Amino acid sequence: MSSFRRNILQGVNFASAGSGILRETGQHRFKEVVSLGKQIQQFAIVEGNLTEVMGPEATAAMLSKCLFLLSVGSNDLLDYSQSKSSKLPNDVYMKTLQATYHDHLKDIKSACCGGGTLNGQVPCAHFLNSTLCLNRDEYLFWDMYHPTEHASKLAALTLYGGGTSLVKPVNLSQLVAASS
């Protein structure tokens, strides 16, 4: 049995930077984006590998207990917001974000790492002379594309235990409790 097939029992990540729900999302910014449809095909291949290693019943039992996290759509929105067809003015969008994160983050306009105006014009990975901010827990954005770890933690806590004004119809902890 190959080490790949043994290691897939530890977990699999199909993430692709810049991808989205739409097949064309990210294609103009990045050269090789794996679309959601292709990621689903990759999952089917892994499921087949698991079935070969464990058998169909054990695979079905294991997958029924797995947590599948899909985080898609933000790049679709980013591509839309950068297009000329965006309808919400940037100042209105920023004020909405600022009001939402005001209690947790001090700087929602500039990125912690990157280049250009507000560190938001060049991604951190492409900016060779970038410096790492020491207070990155105060920022919403790491660079022009990515949230900071702290912002991601706030989002995860909201998904896990947020009220119905933020997470509908149930939050993740309620979903897990209901399936136990």
PDB file of C-alpha atoms in Angstrom:
ATOM      1  CA  MET A   1       0.000   0.000   0.000  1.00  0.00           C
ATOM      2  CA  SER A   2       1.422   3.406  -0.956  1.00  0.00           C
ATOM      3  CA  SER A   3       2.238   5.991   1.713  1.00  0.00           C
ATOM      4  CA  PHE A   4      -0.259   8.352   0.057  1.00  0.00           C
ATOM      5  CA  ARG A   5      -3.094   5.891   0.580  1.00  0.00           C
ATOM      6  CA  ARG A   6      -2.076   5.347   4.221  1.00  0.00           C
ATOM      7  CA  ASN A   7      -1.708   9.087   4.853  1.00  0.00           C
ATOM      8  CA  ILE A   8      -5.155   9.973   3.523  1.00  0.00           C
ATOM      9  CA  LEU A   9      -6.536   8.404   6.699  1.00  0.00           C
ATOM     10  CA  GLN A  10      -5.090  11.407   8.559  1.00  0.00           C
ATOM     11  CA  GLY A  11      -7.059  13.975   6.561  1.00  0.00           C
ATOM     12  CA  VAL A  12      -7.196  15.580   3.153  1.00  0.00           C
ATOM     13  CA  ASN A  13      -7.222  19.202   2.045  1.00  0.00           C
ATOM     14  CA  PHE A  14      -8.471  20.152  -1.404  1.00  0.00           C
ATOM     15  CA  ALA A  15      -7.953  23.896  -1.000  1.00  0.00           C
ATOM     16  CA  SER A  16      -6.879  25.951  -3.982  1.00  0.00           C
ATOM     17  CA  ALA A  17      -5.950  29.606  -3.536  1.00  0.00           C
ATOM     18  CA  GLY A  18      -8.092  31.887  -5.628  1.00  0.00           C
ATOM     19  CA  SER A  19     -10.776  29.332  -6.452  1.00  0.00           C
ATOM     20  CA  GLY A  20     -14.498  29.810  -6.119  1.00  0.00           C
ATOM     21  CA  ILE A  21     -17.839  28.295  -6.909  1.00  0.00           C
ATOM     22  CA  LEU A  22     -17.730  29.612 -10.448  1.00  0.00           C
ATOM     23  CA  ARG A  23     -15.307  27.809 -12.777  1.00  0.00           C
ATOM     24  CA  GLU A  24     -13.887  31.101 -14.085  1.00  0.00           C
ATOM     25  CA  THR A  25     -13.225  32.601 -10.630  1.00  0.00           C
ATOM     26  CA  GLY A  26      -9.547  33.414 -10.148  1.00  0.00           C
ATOM     27  CA  GLN A  27      -8.589  32.543 -13.714  1.00  0.00           C
ATOM     28  CA  HIS A  28      -7.515  36.092 -14.586  1.00  0.00           C
ATOM     29  CA  ARG A  29      -5.445  36.549 -11.389  1.00  0.00           C
ATOM     30  CA  PHE A  30      -3.881  33.100 -11.106  1.00  0.00           C
ATOM     31  CA  LYS A  31      -2.757  30.592 -13.703  1.00  0.00           C
ATOM     32  CA  GLU A  32      -3.776  27.274 -12.178  1.00  0.00           C
ATOM     33  CA  VAL A  33      -6.851  27.499  -9.977  1.00  0.00           C
ATOM     34  CA  VAL A  34      -8.602  24.266  -9.046  1.00  0.00           C
ATOM     35  CA  SER A  35     -12.329  24.941  -9.341  1.00  0.00           C
ATOM     36  CA  LEU A  36     -14.861  23.624  -6.832  1.00  0.00           C
ATOM     37  CA  GLY A  37     -16.048  21.113  -9.433  1.00  0.00           C
ATOM     38  CA  LYS A  38     -12.503  19.762  -9.855  1.00  0.00           C
ATOM     39  CA  GLN A  39     -12.060  19.597  -6.061  1.00  0.00           C
ATOM     40  CA  ILE A  40     -15.222  17.475  -5.852  1.00  0.00           C
ATOM     41  CA  GLN A  41     -13.747  15.163  -8.507  1.00  0.00           C
ATOM     42  CA  GLN A  42     -10.568  14.928  -6.393  1.00  0.00           C
ATOM     43  CA  PHE A  43     -12.682  13.956  -3.376  1.00  0.00           C
ATOM     44  CA  ALA A  44     -14.274  11.153  -5.408  1.00  0.00           C
ATOM     45  CA  ILE A  45     -10.786   9.820  -6.221  1.00  0.00           C
ATOM     46  CA  VAL A  46      -9.798   9.899  -2.542  1.00  0.00           C
ATOM     47  CA  GLU A  47     -13.050   8.159  -1.604  1.00  0.00           C
ATOM     48  CA  GLY A  48     -12.138   5.426  -4.101  1.00  0.00           C
ATOM     49  CA  ASN A  49      -8.665   5.117  -2.557  1.00  0.00           C
ATOM     50  CA  LEU A  50     -10.188   4.864   0.921  1.00  0.00           C
ATOM     51  CA  THR A  51     -12.532   2.146  -0.289  1.00  0.00           C
ATOM     52  CA  GLU A  52      -9.558   0.184  -1.658  1.00  0.00           C
ATOM     53  CA  VAL A  53      -7.714   0.503   1.672  1.00  0.00           C
ATOM     54  CA  MET A  54     -10.607   0.029   4.111  1.00  0.00           C
ATOM     55  CA  GLY A  55     -13.434  -1.564   2.152  1.00  0.00           C
ATOM     56  CA  PRO A  56     -16.794   0.012   1.275  1.00  0.00           C
ATOM     57  CA  GLU A  57     -18.554  -0.440   4.636  1.00  0.00           C
ATOM     58  CA  ALA A  58     -15.686   0.918   6.740  1.00  0.00           C
ATOM     59  CA  THR A  59     -15.236   3.829   4.328  1.00  0.00           C
ATOM     60  CA  ALA A  60     -18.930   4.715   4.488  1.00  0.00           C
ATOM     61  CA  ALA A  61     -18.871   4.485   8.304  1.00  0.00           C
ATOM     62  CA  MET A  62     -15.771   6.676   8.565  1.00  0.00           C
ATOM     63  CA  LEU A  63     -17.026   9.300   6.118  1.00  0.00           C
ATOM     64  CA  SER A  64     -20.346   9.503   7.969  1.00  0.00           C
ATOM     65  CA  LYS A  65     -18.407  10.727  11.028  1.00  0.00           C
ATOM     66  CA  CYS A  66     -16.165  13.192   9.190  1.00  0.00           C
ATOM     67  CA  LEU A  67     -16.453  16.947   9.239  1.00  0.00           C
ATOM     68  CA  PHE A  68     -16.420  18.491   5.782  1.00  0.00           C
ATOM     69  CA  LEU A  69     -15.666  22.205   5.710  1.00  0.00           C
ATOM     70  CA  LEU A  70     -16.392  24.067   2.514  1.00  0.00           C
ATOM     71  CA  SER A  71     -15.279  27.655   2.406  1.00  0.00           C
ATOM     72  CA  VAL A  72     -16.236  28.974  -0.983  1.00  0.00           C
ATOM     73  CA  GLY A  73     -17.650  32.123  -2.415  1.00  0.00           C
ATOM     74  CA  SER A  74     -15.291  34.786  -1.062  1.00  0.00           C
ATOM     75  CA  ASN A  75     -13.183  34.760  -4.212  1.00  0.00           C
ATOM     76  CA  ASP A  76     -16.349  34.913  -6.298  1.00  0.00           C
ATOM     77  CA  LEU A  77     -17.244  38.047  -4.333  1.00  0.00           C
ATOM     78  CA  LEU A  78     -13.709  39.433  -4.618  1.00  0.00           C
ATOM     79  CA  ASP A  79     -13.741  39.019  -8.366  1.00  0.00           C
ATOM     80  CA  TYR A  80     -17.176  40.657  -8.465  1.00  0.00           C
ATOM     81  CA  SER A  81     -16.102  43.550  -6.235  1.00  0.00           C
ATOM     82  CA  GLN A  82     -13.071  44.223  -8.406  1.00  0.00           C
ATOM     83  CA  SER A  83     -15.209  44.275 -11.521  1.00  0.00           C
ATOM     84  CA  LYS A  84     -16.861  47.394 -12.877  1.00  0.00           C
ATOM     85  CA  SER A  85     -20.286  45.903 -12.143  1.00  0.00           C
ATOM     86  CA  SER A  86     -19.936  46.131  -8.328  1.00  0.00           C
ATOM     87  CA  LYS A  87     -22.906  48.052  -6.966  1.00  0.00           C
ATOM     88  CA  LEU A  88     -21.965  48.734  -3.323  1.00  0.00           C
ATOM     89  CA  PRO A  89     -19.691  51.769  -2.868  1.00  0.00           C
ATOM     90  CA  ASN A  90     -16.385  50.938  -1.168  1.00  0.00           C
ATOM     91  CA  ASP A  91     -16.953  53.427   1.668  1.00  0.00           C
ATOM     92  CA  VAL A  92     -20.314  51.832   2.522  1.00  0.00           C
ATOM     93  CA  TYR A  93     -18.751  48.360   2.432  1.00  0.00           C
ATOM     94  CA  MET A  94     -15.858  49.439   4.686  1.00  0.00           C
ATOM     95  CA  LYS A  95     -18.212  51.118   7.195  1.00  0.00           C
ATOM     96  CA  THR A  96     -20.248  47.925   7.387  1.00  0.00           C
ATOM     97  CA  LEU A  97     -17.100  45.870   8.060  1.00  0.00           C
ATOM     98  CA  GLN A  98     -15.841  48.385  10.587  1.00  0.00           C
ATOM     99  CA  ALA A  99     -19.102  48.308  12.533  1.00  0.00           C
ATOM    100  CA  THR A 100     -19.090  44.505  12.538  1.00  0.00           C
ATOM    101  CA  TYR A 101     -15.504  44.069  13.742  1.00  0.00           C
ATOM    102  CA  HIS A 102     -15.090  47.241  15.826  1.00  0.00           C
ATOM    103  CA  ASP A 103     -14.948  45.428  19.179  1.00  0.00           C
ATOM    104  CA  HIS A 104     -12.310  42.932  18.064  1.00  0.00           C
ATOM    105  CA  LEU A 105     -10.050  44.573  15.500  1.00  0.00           C
ATOM    106  CA  LYS A 106      -8.455  48.010  15.474  1.00  0.00           C
ATOM    107  CA  ASP A 107      -7.499  48.219  11.813  1.00  0.00           C
ATOM    108  CA  ILE A 108      -9.847  46.923   9.143  1.00  0.00           C
ATOM    109  CA  LYS A 109      -8.610  49.121   6.322  1.00  0.00           C
ATOM    110  CA  SER A 110      -4.953  48.249   5.949  1.00  0.00           C
ATOM    111  CA  ALA A 111      -3.335  44.842   5.669  1.00  0.00           C
ATOM    112  CA  CYS A 112      -0.749  43.554   8.120  1.00  0.00           C
ATOM    113  CA  CYS A 113       1.615  42.445   5.356  1.00  0.00           C
ATOM    114  CA  GLY A 114       1.850  43.436   1.724  1.00  0.00           C
ATOM    115  CA  GLY A 115       2.643  46.462  -0.350  1.00  0.00           C
ATOM    116  CA  GLY A 116       1.183  49.573  -1.892  1.00  0.00           C
ATOM    117  CA  THR A 117      -1.513  51.785  -0.429  1.00  0.00           C
ATOM    118  CA  LEU A 118      -2.638  50.385   2.945  1.00  0.00           C
ATOM    119  CA  ASN A 119      -0.521  47.279   2.165  1.00  0.00           C
ATOM    120  CA  GLY A 120      -3.452  46.148   0.058  1.00  0.00           C
ATOM    121  CA  GLN A 121      -2.192  46.364  -3.500  1.00  0.00           C
ATOM    122  CA  VAL A 122       0.443  43.626  -3.511  1.00  0.00           C
ATOM    123  CA  PRO A 123       0.056  40.223  -1.811  1.00  0.00           C
ATOM    124  CA  CYS A 124       2.509  39.477   0.983  1.00  0.00           C
ATOM    125  CA  ALA A 125       4.021  36.499  -0.849  1.00  0.00           C
ATOM    126  CA  HIS A 126       4.862  38.713  -3.845  1.00  0.00           C
ATOM    127  CA  PHE A 127       6.358  41.574  -1.844  1.00  0.00           C
ATOM    128  CA  LEU A 128       9.992  40.726  -1.129  1.00  0.00           C
ATOM    129  CA  ASN A 129      10.718  43.681   1.157  1.00  0.00           C
ATOM    130  CA  SER A 130       7.600  43.274   3.297  1.00  0.00           C
ATOM    131  CA  THR A 131       7.792  43.437   7.063  1.00  0.00           C
ATOM    132  CA  LEU A 132       5.644  41.488   9.467  1.00  0.00           C
ATOM    133  CA  CYS A 133       3.547  43.653  11.760  1.00  0.00           C
ATOM    134  CA  LEU A 134       3.977  42.828  15.440  1.00  0.00           C
ATOM    135  CA  ASN A 135       0.328  43.416  16.358  1.00  0.00           C
ATOM    136  CA  ARG A 136      -1.318  41.263  13.702  1.00  0.00           C
ATOM    137  CA  ASP A 137      -4.223  40.301  16.019  1.00  0.00           C
ATOM    138  CA  GLU A 138      -5.483  43.858  15.565  1.00  0.00           C
ATOM    139  CA  TYR A 139      -5.862  43.524  11.787  1.00  0.00           C
ATOM    140  CA  LEU A 140      -8.701  42.088   9.722  1.00  0.00           C
ATOM    141  CA  PHE A 141      -6.530  41.429   6.670  1.00  0.00           C
ATOM    142  CA  TRP A 142      -3.167  39.682   6.418  1.00  0.00           C
ATOM    143  CA  ASP A 143      -2.670  40.836   2.849  1.00  0.00           C
ATOM    144  CA  MET A 144      -4.867  41.850  -0.042  1.00  0.00           C
ATOM    145  CA  TYR A 145      -6.576  38.435  -0.184  1.00  0.00           C
ATOM    146  CA  HIS A 146      -6.378  36.734   3.190  1.00  0.00           C
ATOM    147  CA  PRO A 147      -7.854  37.397   6.619  1.00  0.00           C
ATOM    148  CA  THR A 148      -5.554  37.297   9.638  1.00  0.00           C
ATOM    149  CA  GLU A 149      -5.530  34.301  11.963  1.00  0.00           C
ATOM    150  CA  HIS A 150      -7.449  36.356  14.541  1.00  0.00           C
ATOM    151  CA  ALA A 151     -10.143  37.309  12.022  1.00  0.00           C
ATOM    152  CA  SER A 152     -10.437  33.654  10.983  1.00  0.00           C
ATOM    153  CA  LYS A 153     -10.765  32.644  14.638  1.00  0.00           C
ATOM    154  CA  LEU A 154     -13.588  35.157  15.112  1.00  0.00           C
ATOM    155  CA  ALA A 155     -15.331  33.719  12.062  1.00  0.00           C
ATOM    156  CA  ALA A 156     -14.859  30.142  13.326  1.00  0.00           C
ATOM    157  CA  LEU A 157     -16.204  31.012  16.786  1.00  0.00           C
ATOM    158  CA  THR A 158     -19.206  32.650  15.156  1.00  0.00           C
ATOM    159  CA  LEU A 159     -19.872  29.595  12.987  1.00  0.00           C
ATOM    160  CA  TYR A 160     -19.489  27.294  15.995  1.00  0.00           C
ATOM    161  CA  GLY A 161     -21.497  29.174  18.602  1.00  0.00           C
ATOM    162  CA  GLY A 162     -23.103  32.197  16.967  1.00  0.00           C
ATOM    163  CA  GLY A 163     -26.746  33.100  17.411  1.00  0.00           C
ATOM    164  CA  THR A 164     -29.393  32.913  14.721  1.00  0.00           C
ATOM    165  CA  SER A 165     -28.835  36.530  13.771  1.00  0.00           C
ATOM    166  CA  LEU A 166     -25.461  35.418  12.366  1.00  0.00           C
ATOM    167  CA  VAL A 167     -25.751  31.675  11.661  1.00  0.00           C
ATOM    168  CA  LYS A 168     -28.989  30.172  10.326  1.00  0.00           C
ATOM    169  CA  PRO A 169     -30.811  27.880  10.821  1.00  0.00           C
ATOM    170  CA  VAL A 170     -28.398  26.413  13.419  1.00  0.00           C
ATOM    171  CA  ASN A 171     -24.760  26.923  14.363  1.00  0.00           C
ATOM    172  CA  LEU A 172     -22.123  24.195  14.068  1.00  0.00           C
ATOM    173  CA  SER A 173     -22.299  23.127  17.737  1.00  0.00           C
ATOM    174  CA  GLN A 174     -26.079  22.679  17.452  1.00  0.00           C
ATOM    175  CA  LEU A 175     -25.626  20.682  14.251  1.00  0.00           C
ATOM    176  CA  VAL A 176     -23.058  18.370  15.871  1.00  0.00           C
ATOM    177  CA  ALA A 177     -25.275  17.905  18.958  1.00  0.00           C
ATOM    178  CA  ALA A 178     -28.279  17.067  16.779  1.00  0.00           C
ATOM    179  CA  SER A 179     -26.356  14.405  14.871  1.00  0.00           C
ATOM    180  CA  SER A 180     -24.945  12.704  17.990  1.00  0.00           C
TER     181      SER A 180
END
